[in-house]
Amino acid sequence: MELGMIGLGRMGANMAQRLVQHGHRVVGFDPGAQARERAAQGGIEPVASLAEVIERLPTPRVVWLMVPAGEPVDRTIADLLPQLASGDTIVDGGNSFYKDTMRRAKMLAAHGIAYVDSGTSGGVWGLSEGYSLMVGGDDAAVERLRAVFEALAPAADRGWGHVGPSGAGHFTKMVHNGIEYGMMQAYAEGFAIMQKRADFALDLGQIAQIWRHGSVVRSWLLDLSANALEENPTMSGIAPYVSDSGEGRWTVAEAIELDVSAPVITLSLLERLRSREDDSFADKLLAAMRAQFGGHAIKRE
Amino acid sequence: MELGMIGLGRMGANMAQRLVQHGHRVVGFDPGAQARERAAQGGIEPVASLAEVIERLPTPRVVWLMVPAGEPVDRTIADLLPQLASGDTIVDGGNSFYKDTMRRAKMLAAHGIAYVDSGTSGGVWGLSEGYSLMVGGDDAAVERLRAVFEALAPAADRGWGHVGPSGAGHFTKMVHNGIEYGMMQAYAEGFAIMQKRADFALDLGQIAQIWRHGSVVRSWLLDLSANALEENPTMSGIAPYVSDSGEGRWTVAEAIELDVSAPVITLSLLERLRSREDDSFADKLLAAMRAQFGGHAIKRE
Amino acid sequence: MELGMIGLGRMGANMAQRLVQHGHRVVGFDPGAQARERAAQGGIEPVASLAEVIERLPTPRVVWLMVPAGEPVDRTIADLLPQLASGDTIVDGGNSFYKDTMRRAKMLAAHGIAYVDSGTSGGVWGLSEGYSLMVGGDDAAVERLRAVFEALAPAADRGWGHVGPSGAGHFTKMVHNGIEYGMMQAYAEGFAIMQKRADFALDLGQIAQIWRHGSVVRSWLLDLSANALEENPTMSGIAPYVSDSGEGRWTVAEAIELDVSAPVITLSLLERLRSREDDSFADKLLAAMRAQFGGHAIKRE
Amino acid sequence: MELGMIGLGRMGANMAQRLVQHGHRVVGFDPGAQARERAAQGGIEPVASLAEVIERLPTPRVVWLMVPAGEPVDRTIADLLPQLASGDTIVDGGNSFYKDTMRRAKMLAAHGIAYVDSGTSGGVWGLSEGYSLMVGGDDAAVERLRAVFEALAPAADRGWGHVGPSGAGHFTKMVHNGIEYGMMQAYAEGFAIMQKRADFALDLGQIAQIWRHGSVVRSWLLDLSANALEENPTMSGIAPYVSDSGEGRWTVAEAIELDVSAPVITLSLLERLRSREDDSFADKLLAAMRAQFGGHAIKRE
């Protein structure tokens, strides 16, 4: 199959390379020259403009977007639209908000262009191990892309699936990331409890290794935790500062909108926010209140 | 009435002084000479040993303990026991764990000594405004102390009550403090949200003052928050470090033991623990995991 | 002062009546004939259309909206706009989302109409005790309304204030309600813990009464809890089903948007959602998972 | 190697059978005749008394306990003690509280008997897949048991390890279970969010299958969830009632004792408690409070 890949960052370049390794032809665009050069080494045909992507692809065209969620997706679609024709397909493989996806699909359908959302999980390991793909869109459009999904997934018959209409893929990926937050936080808390119990002098990397085989908590995130804890058992030099990329927030908002109480996913997000508050006003006010009613001493900064 | 007050710290001295102001006679003991001197100025008869307390009181004696929870209470009781006689009464007005209180009451009952627990709320303001007293113990013992409770409370007929058998007073006070944690955290979070919304340039002290009159959230803790926010609107110089004195922990443990889900009281305690973790291992591990699977950059310390 | 009150429901009618009691003239509109009749008994001049409100008011006019948040506010403003003139003032005293308020104020400013937001707390007790009012808007517009705020508040010089620009009043009220959720949940959990400890046979109404005087947790919500617990100590006939009116959700979303971790306010909202899930899919799946790995018995429906 | 297995329930019988399959000799005791018969079919030598276990084993003896945590462990040790000799070893492979383990190890050491704790994970799948074993105890005692651990684990060199002194094994297993609670809750919440979004008509079993390959959230618990969701997509007939076996409670208590904030593990436990409250007093009181201040209607039972 032949397709254009828009965005050759870490995720886009790896996915394009995996497609090339499976015999597909990929024309890749990225505004950065370095990104294009790296992609070329992976067998991707690099081009320096969206127009060239369109020119080099046979019709009906397939263009896969791996650009940051939000405005960049809208802008890319706006740039592509005049160059595309009815019958073409755009795939959004990024972490777009599913309601944006539904809006875009509707707009593009009016132009005869299919819009498929492919929630993509796997991170930097996807190139070698394959990606897990949650696909939303019309049956026909998804079916046309079957060979692409079969190549990106860990195997042709597993790790990917058509989960529902437009938006369903990104919705599913959003919830996936919410679960991911919760699992990560569960491990992090558990290891932190063990780390604090200093008298047992536990080797956390060893424990993670033990759990990887036969335990109820074995998982891929545990495999990665074992790596991290063996490389750096004391987490030396790492700031206790945890970023979030938006999907956790959306999952929390969605749960509330659906009237579903999801305390663990929610608290996982809140702990990330908390990790970035180094000077909590709430905690200062709590200390001040205690001084007011109990005469309790305040710790000074 | 005549009673001995053991422990002339902030709480004990104030309570003793309030009793004196209401016409009661108080013999007060504290190991610290300074504390005894201050108490003397409040009309308390200071003595330098437990033995003197006992000697100066008419029988049947009433001895009120205001000593730190735990071992100090057991030690004081052990010291007093040989000097007391059947018919005497000990009151524990401190923040003892209610199961300890139940154990002590049973032990003392075998010696004919009544043991009354009086959970005490009101902080440093109790001297002028009166204390809220949750009293546990036998009917007869509590009734004998009626005049004492009427003097300590804000008024003879309100702010105190006999809530149940031995331990019930301290149990009730424990839960009271759990609620206090939750309320404080609710206010602290709310003011922190308003503080973070910088473009409105809200005057938090003004808002607390507005709410004090007519709003659903008016309370004594809000009165204190208004004071704190007017004195120091930016919480300048105050470390975001919140201590806890044990009763919140007991409330959380009790809720779990009773199979009651109490998320707000529980999270209020956890936030206090979190305020004292300046180098969270959990958060470091989360950052390290994100780097493992997503290649996300780690913030360095 | 003379003003129009749009919406004579529980809140609107009570506020209008309080204004009348303080010597103001209020022309009141409500689509319901019954609501208009009740209002007339409170000294309000009832009219059956928005047009009549406008006609009966001297210019510059003051129109106070007490209509449900969201679309009804927009619709009412759209209906009023052609009938108003530059120099008139609209006050939104309801629970509007503050970003809607900012949008409306901007739109109306282009027509020379002032838009003031007055977050209003006090519930059904406001008629007799006065309302707590958090006011947002331009200085001049707020100043023109001073006599109205002084009449609605518990006293002329307290319980109300101009807190910031357009939107700041509703923002402050939103956070107020988030705090309210947290406080309510803290009390509810505490009383639930005491209720579950059956062997102490605690009288929860008595305990609430004790706490009302001198305790750290005394508050107006506690006064109400004492009423509720004395009227119905076992909460007999009341379903464990807690509604929410939207402001808690907004507070949670705002906290996350501002990167403020507010676990207690958040969990208070989630507990309300949880109270309405009588058949939690999450809990069923947890039970099914336990059966899968541990062979643990599942409770059947 | 030869050892006695005390307790031939689901876990004990399976572990004994796995040992037999690896060429070890196991004398097994259970008070239940049925359990002994089943064990006999797995190649275990069943006996009807502790005394027979001891008689049939060569010295120094190895006795492995798989009995319920708490009093049954103490009772079994008390029964065994007079029949054992210095140099013998007892292993506790159950879910004992680690502080009990430390106490027992100390007591038995005074009799020259080694006490090894082996936290055991793997559930009903351990027989075929092997168990994950976290071992605490003295070096020499653990080393003597090496062949046993190598047989029980998924492979001789993985899935088990000597993690620290007496108690460290059970401590590690306790935290393991806390993490398990958090992970399970994260999945359950995520699937519940997807289930509630009815318009996408997602096939949750399909999604779980997709995620099993290549996704960041792949894990053994997800494998089991996929089984559960494919067998019963609507969780039909399963009550939303989640039991807990104690280790989650201990983990929460331990975290608090160590001053570690572990919100996700804690909330996972609280959700299990909540799942068993079908008539929450807290929620009823919340509804009653809302009626008090806002005149909000109460839902009747």
Short mmCIF file of N, CA and C in Angstrom, two decimals, chain D residues 67-125:
data_model
loop_
_atom_site.label_atom_id
_atom_site.label_comp_id
_atom_site.label_asym_id
_atom_site.label_seq_id
_atom_site.Cartn_x
_atom_site.Cartn_y
_atom_site.Cartn_z
N VAL D 67 -2.41 -21.84 55.57
CA VAL D 67 -3.63 -21.74 56.36
C VAL D 67 -4.03 -20.27 56.42
N PRO D 68 -5.29 -19.97 56.74
CA PRO D 68 -5.73 -18.57 56.77
C PRO D 68 -4.89 -17.74 57.74
N ALA D 69 -4.70 -16.47 57.37
CA ALA D 69 -3.89 -15.56 58.19
C ALA D 69 -4.53 -15.37 59.55
N GLY D 70 -3.70 -15.02 60.52
CA GLY D 70 -4.19 -14.68 61.85
C GLY D 70 -4.12 -15.84 62.81
N GLU D 71 -5.18 -16.01 63.55
CA GLU D 71 -5.23 -17.01 64.62
C GLU D 71 -4.90 -18.42 64.13
N PRO D 72 -5.40 -18.85 62.96
CA PRO D 72 -5.07 -20.21 62.51
C PRO D 72 -3.57 -20.46 62.38
N VAL D 73 -2.82 -19.45 61.98
CA VAL D 73 -1.37 -19.63 61.87
C VAL D 73 -0.77 -19.82 63.26
N ASP D 74 -1.18 -18.96 64.19
CA ASP D 74 -0.64 -19.09 65.55
C ASP D 74 -0.99 -20.45 66.15
N ARG D 75 -2.20 -20.88 65.93
CA ARG D 75 -2.64 -22.17 66.49
C ARG D 75 -1.86 -23.33 65.87
N THR D 76 -1.65 -23.28 64.58
CA THR D 76 -0.92 -24.36 63.92
C THR D 76 0.53 -24.41 64.42
N ILE D 77 1.13 -23.23 64.56
CA ILE D 77 2.50 -23.21 65.07
C ILE D 77 2.55 -23.76 66.49
N ALA D 78 1.56 -23.38 67.29
CA ALA D 78 1.53 -23.88 68.68
C ALA D 78 1.39 -25.40 68.71
N ASP D 79 0.60 -25.94 67.79
CA ASP D 79 0.41 -27.40 67.72
C ASP D 79 1.68 -28.10 67.24
N LEU D 80 2.37 -27.46 66.31
CA LEU D 80 3.58 -28.08 65.73
C LEU D 80 4.76 -28.02 66.68
N LEU D 81 4.84 -26.92 67.41
CA LEU D 81 6.07 -26.63 68.17
C LEU D 81 6.58 -27.80 69.02
N PRO D 82 5.70 -28.45 69.78
CA PRO D 82 6.20 -29.55 70.64
C PRO D 82 6.72 -30.73 69.83
N GLN D 83 6.32 -30.83 68.59
CA GLN D 83 6.70 -31.99 67.78
C GLN D 83 7.94 -31.72 66.93
N LEU D 84 8.37 -30.47 66.89
CA LEU D 84 9.51 -30.12 66.05
C LEU D 84 10.79 -30.09 66.87
N ALA D 85 11.91 -30.06 66.15
CA ALA D 85 13.21 -30.04 66.83
C ALA D 85 14.04 -28.89 66.28
N SER D 86 15.03 -28.52 67.02
CA SER D 86 15.96 -27.50 66.56
C SER D 86 16.52 -27.92 65.21
N GLY D 87 16.58 -26.98 64.30
CA GLY D 87 17.06 -27.29 62.96
C GLY D 87 15.95 -27.42 61.95
N ASP D 88 14.73 -27.64 62.41
CA ASP D 88 13.58 -27.72 61.51
C ASP D 88 13.23 -26.33 60.96
N THR D 89 12.43 -26.32 59.91
CA THR D 89 12.04 -25.05 59.27
C THR D 89 10.52 -25.03 59.03
N ILE D 90 9.92 -23.91 59.38
CA ILE D 90 8.52 -23.68 59.01
C ILE D 90 8.49 -22.57 57.98
N VAL D 91 7.69 -22.77 56.93
CA VAL D 91 7.48 -21.72 55.94
C VAL D 91 6.02 -21.29 56.03
N ASP D 92 5.79 -19.98 56.09
CA ASP D 92 4.42 -19.48 56.00
C ASP D 92 4.22 -18.90 54.60
N GLY D 93 3.48 -19.66 53.80
CA GLY D 93 3.25 -19.24 52.42
C GLY D 93 1.96 -18.47 52.22
N GLY D 94 1.26 -18.20 53.33
CA GLY D 94 -0.04 -17.52 53.24
C GLY D 94 0.09 -16.01 53.28
N ASN D 95 -1.04 -15.36 53.49
CA ASN D 95 -1.09 -13.90 53.49
C ASN D 95 -1.04 -13.33 54.90
N SER D 96 -0.07 -13.75 55.69
CA SER D 96 0.02 -13.25 57.06
C SER D 96 0.45 -11.79 57.10
N PHE D 97 0.03 -11.11 58.14
CA PHE D 97 0.48 -9.74 58.36
C PHE D 97 1.95 -9.80 58.76
N TYR D 98 2.78 -8.98 58.13
CA TYR D 98 4.23 -9.14 58.28
C TYR D 98 4.71 -8.91 59.71
N LYS D 99 3.98 -8.12 60.48
CA LYS D 99 4.43 -7.92 61.87
C LYS D 99 4.17 -9.17 62.70
N ASP D 100 3.11 -9.90 62.36
CA ASP D 100 2.90 -11.20 63.00
C ASP D 100 4.03 -12.15 62.64
N THR D 101 4.45 -12.10 61.39
CA THR D 101 5.55 -12.97 60.93
C THR D 101 6.83 -12.67 61.71
N MET D 102 7.12 -11.41 61.90
CA MET D 102 8.34 -11.03 62.63
C MET D 102 8.28 -11.55 64.07
N ARG D 103 7.12 -11.43 64.67
CA ARG D 103 6.93 -11.92 66.04
C ARG D 103 7.11 -13.44 66.10
N ARG D 104 6.52 -14.15 65.14
CA ARG D 104 6.61 -15.62 65.15
C ARG D 104 8.04 -16.08 64.89
N ALA D 105 8.71 -15.39 63.98
CA ALA D 105 10.09 -15.79 63.66
C ALA D 105 10.98 -15.66 64.89
N LYS D 106 10.75 -14.59 65.63
CA LYS D 106 11.56 -14.35 66.83
C LYS D 106 11.30 -15.44 67.87
N MET D 107 10.04 -15.76 68.04
CA MET D 107 9.66 -16.78 69.02
C MET D 107 10.26 -18.14 68.64
N LEU D 108 10.16 -18.50 67.36
CA LEU D 108 10.65 -19.81 66.92
C LEU D 108 12.17 -19.87 66.92
N ALA D 109 12.81 -18.74 66.65
CA ALA D 109 14.27 -18.72 66.68
C ALA D 109 14.79 -19.14 68.05
N ALA D 110 14.04 -18.77 69.08
CA ALA D 110 14.45 -19.14 70.44
C ALA D 110 14.42 -20.66 70.63
N HIS D 111 13.66 -21.35 69.78
CA HIS D 111 13.62 -22.82 69.82
C HIS D 111 14.51 -23.44 68.75
N GLY D 112 15.32 -22.63 68.09
CA GLY D 112 16.19 -23.16 67.05
C GLY D 112 15.48 -23.51 65.76
N ILE D 113 14.26 -23.05 65.64
CA ILE D 113 13.48 -23.36 64.44
C ILE D 113 13.47 -22.15 63.50
N ALA D 114 13.83 -22.39 62.25
CA ALA D 114 13.82 -21.30 61.27
C ALA D 114 12.39 -21.03 60.80
N TYR D 115 12.10 -19.77 60.59
CA TYR D 115 10.76 -19.39 60.12
C TYR D 115 10.94 -18.54 58.88
N VAL D 116 10.43 -19.01 57.77
CA VAL D 116 10.61 -18.33 56.49
C VAL D 116 9.23 -17.87 56.00
N ASP D 117 9.14 -16.61 55.57
CA ASP D 117 7.86 -16.15 55.00
C ASP D 117 7.98 -16.06 53.48
N SER D 118 7.01 -16.65 52.82
CA SER D 118 7.01 -16.66 51.36
C SER D 118 5.70 -16.07 50.87
N GLY D 119 5.72 -14.78 50.58
CA GLY D 119 4.55 -14.15 49.96
C GLY D 119 4.33 -14.81 48.61
N THR D 120 3.10 -15.23 48.35
CA THR D 120 2.83 -16.05 47.18
C THR D 120 1.76 -15.40 46.32
N SER D 121 2.08 -15.16 45.06
CA SER D 121 1.10 -14.61 44.14
C SER D 121 0.93 -15.56 42.96
N GLY D 122 -0.23 -15.50 42.34
CA GLY D 122 -0.45 -16.32 41.15
C GLY D 122 -1.84 -16.90 41.07
N GLY D 123 -2.51 -16.98 42.21
CA GLY D 123 -3.89 -17.44 42.22
C GLY D 123 -4.03 -18.84 41.68
N VAL D 124 -5.20 -19.12 41.13
CA VAL D 124 -5.51 -20.48 40.68
C VAL D 124 -4.69 -20.88 39.45
N TRP D 125 -4.03 -19.92 38.84
CA TRP D 125 -3.23 -20.20 37.65
C TRP D 125 -1.82 -20.67 38.00
#
